[in-house]
CSV table of C-alpha atoms in Angstrom, one decimal:
chain,number,residue,atom,x,y,z
A,26,MET,CA,83.7,113.7,81.0
A,27,ILE,CA,83.8,116.2,78.2
A,28,VAL,CA,86.9,118.0,77.0
A,29,ALA,CA,86.6,121.1,74.8
A,30,TYR,CA,89.4,123.0,73.1
A,31,HIS,CA,89.5,126.6,72.0
A,32,ASN,CA,92.5,127.9,70.0
A,33,VAL,CA,94.5,124.9,71.1
A,34,ASP,CA,95.5,121.9,69.0
A,35,ARG,CA,93.9,118.7,69.9
A,36,SER,CA,96.3,115.8,70.6
A,37,GLU,CA,96.0,112.3,71.9
A,38,SER,CA,98.8,113.0,74.5
A,39,LEU,CA,96.8,115.9,75.9
A,40,ASN,CA,93.6,113.8,76.1
A,41,SER,CA,95.4,111.0,77.8
A,42,PHE,CA,97.1,113.4,80.2
A,43,VAL,CA,93.7,114.8,81.2
A,44,GLU,CA,92.2,111.4,81.6
A,45,ASP,CA,95.2,110.2,83.7
A,46,LYS,CA,94.8,113.1,86.0
A,47,MET,CA,91.1,112.4,86.4
A,48,ASN,CA,91.8,108.7,87.2
A,49,HIS,CA,94.0,109.8,90.1
A,50,LEU,CA,91.0,111.3,91.8
A,51,ALA,CA,89.1,108.2,92.7
A,52,ALA,CA,87.1,109.7,95.5
A,53,PHE,CA,86.4,112.7,93.3
A,54,LYS,CA,84.8,110.5,90.6
A,55,GLU,CA,82.5,108.8,93.0
A,56,ARG,CA,80.7,111.9,94.2
A,57,VAL,CA,80.8,114.1,91.1
A,58,THR,CA,78.6,114.5,88.0
A,59,ASN,CA,78.7,116.7,84.9
A,60,VAL,CA,82.4,117.0,84.5
A,61,LYS,CA,83.5,119.4,81.8
A,62,TRP,CA,87.0,120.5,80.9
A,63,MET,CA,87.7,123.6,78.7
A,64,ILE,CA,91.2,124.3,77.6
A,65,THR,CA,91.8,127.7,75.9
A,66,LYS,CA,94.6,129.9,74.9
A,67,GLU,CA,94.3,133.6,76.0
A,68,ARG,CA,96.9,136.2,75.5
A,69,GLY,CA,99.8,133.8,75.3
A,70,ALA,CA,98.8,131.8,78.4
A,71,TYR,CA,96.9,128.6,78.5
A,72,LYS,CA,93.8,128.4,80.7
A,73,SER,CA,92.2,125.2,81.9
A,74,VAL,CA,88.8,125.2,83.5
A,75,ILE,CA,86.9,122.3,85.1
A,76,GLN,CA,83.2,122.5,85.8
A,77,PHE,CA,81.5,119.9,87.9
A,78,GLN,CA,78.6,119.3,90.2
A,79,ALA,CA,79.1,117.8,93.7
A,80,TYR,CA,76.9,117.8,96.8
A,81,GLY,CA,74.2,119.7,94.9
A,82,LYS,CA,76.5,122.6,94.1
A,83,PHE,CA,78.3,123.7,90.9
A,84,PHE,CA,82.0,124.2,91.0
A,85,ASN,CA,84.2,126.1,88.5
A,86,ILE,CA,87.9,125.8,89.1
A,87,GLU,CA,90.5,127.4,86.7
A,88,GLY,CA,94.2,127.7,86.3
A,89,LYS,CA,96.5,129.5,84.0
A,90,ALA,CA,100.1,128.7,82.9
A,91,GLY,CA,102.5,129.1,80.0
A,92,ASN,CA,102.1,125.4,79.1
A,93,VAL,CA,98.9,123.4,78.4
A,94,TYR,CA,100.0,120.5,80.6
A,95,ALA,CA,101.0,122.9,83.4
A,96,SER,CA,97.6,124.5,83.4
A,97,VAL,CA,95.9,121.1,83.6
A,98,LEU,CA,98.2,120.1,86.4
A,99,LYS,CA,97.4,123.3,88.3
A,100,VAL,CA,93.7,122.7,88.0
A,101,HIS,CA,94.2,119.1,89.1
A,102,ARG,CA,96.0,120.2,92.3
A,103,LYS,CA,93.3,122.8,93.1
A,104,VAL,CA,90.6,120.2,92.7
A,105,LYS,CA,92.4,117.7,94.8
A,106,ASN,CA,93.0,120.2,97.6
A,107,SER,CA,89.6,121.8,97.7
A,108,PHE,CA,87.6,118.5,97.3
A,109,SER,CA,89.4,116.8,100.1
A,110,LYS,CA,88.7,119.8,102.4
A,111,ARG,CA,85.1,119.7,101.3
A,112,ILE,CA,84.7,116.0,102.2
A,113,LYS,CA,86.4,116.5,105.6
A,114,PHE,CA,84.1,119.5,106.3
A,115,LYS,CA,81.0,117.4,105.4
A,116,GLN,CA,82.1,114.5,107.6
A,117,ARG,CA,82.7,116.9,110.5
A,118,LEU,CA,79.2,118.4,110.0
A,119,HIS,CA,77.7,114.9,109.9
A,120,THR,CA,79.5,113.9,113.1
A,121,ARG,CA,78.2,117.0,114.9
A,122,LYS,CA,74.7,116.3,113.9
A,123,THR,CA,75.0,112.7,115.0
A,124,LEU,CA,76.4,113.7,118.4
A,125,SER,CA,73.7,116.4,119.0
A,126,TYR,CA,71.0,113.9,118.0
A,127,LEU,CA,72.4,111.4,120.6
A,128,GLU,CA,72.5,114.1,123.3
A,129,GLU,CA,68.8,114.9,122.7
A,130,SER,CA,67.7,111.3,123.1
């Protein structure tokens, strides 16, 4: 996991906050590679962006807020919601393929 900062002061508390949020996503960490965080300040708002690769596709999720920690938390929630839906969708597709395969036999 790489964390990059642009126009934002680096701090140990922010690094530990980002790592703590990543540790909450255990299922996320098992299926994901190339995780990159970018935290920037644009026009008075803080923007957090996470880029990662999962299931052969690249994802780019971002969130803006007035506080650095709030922007990281917003991105964390988006990743948590979208990734769980993606896993359920893939499981559902796998189930359909298995059932159609059994019907053909």
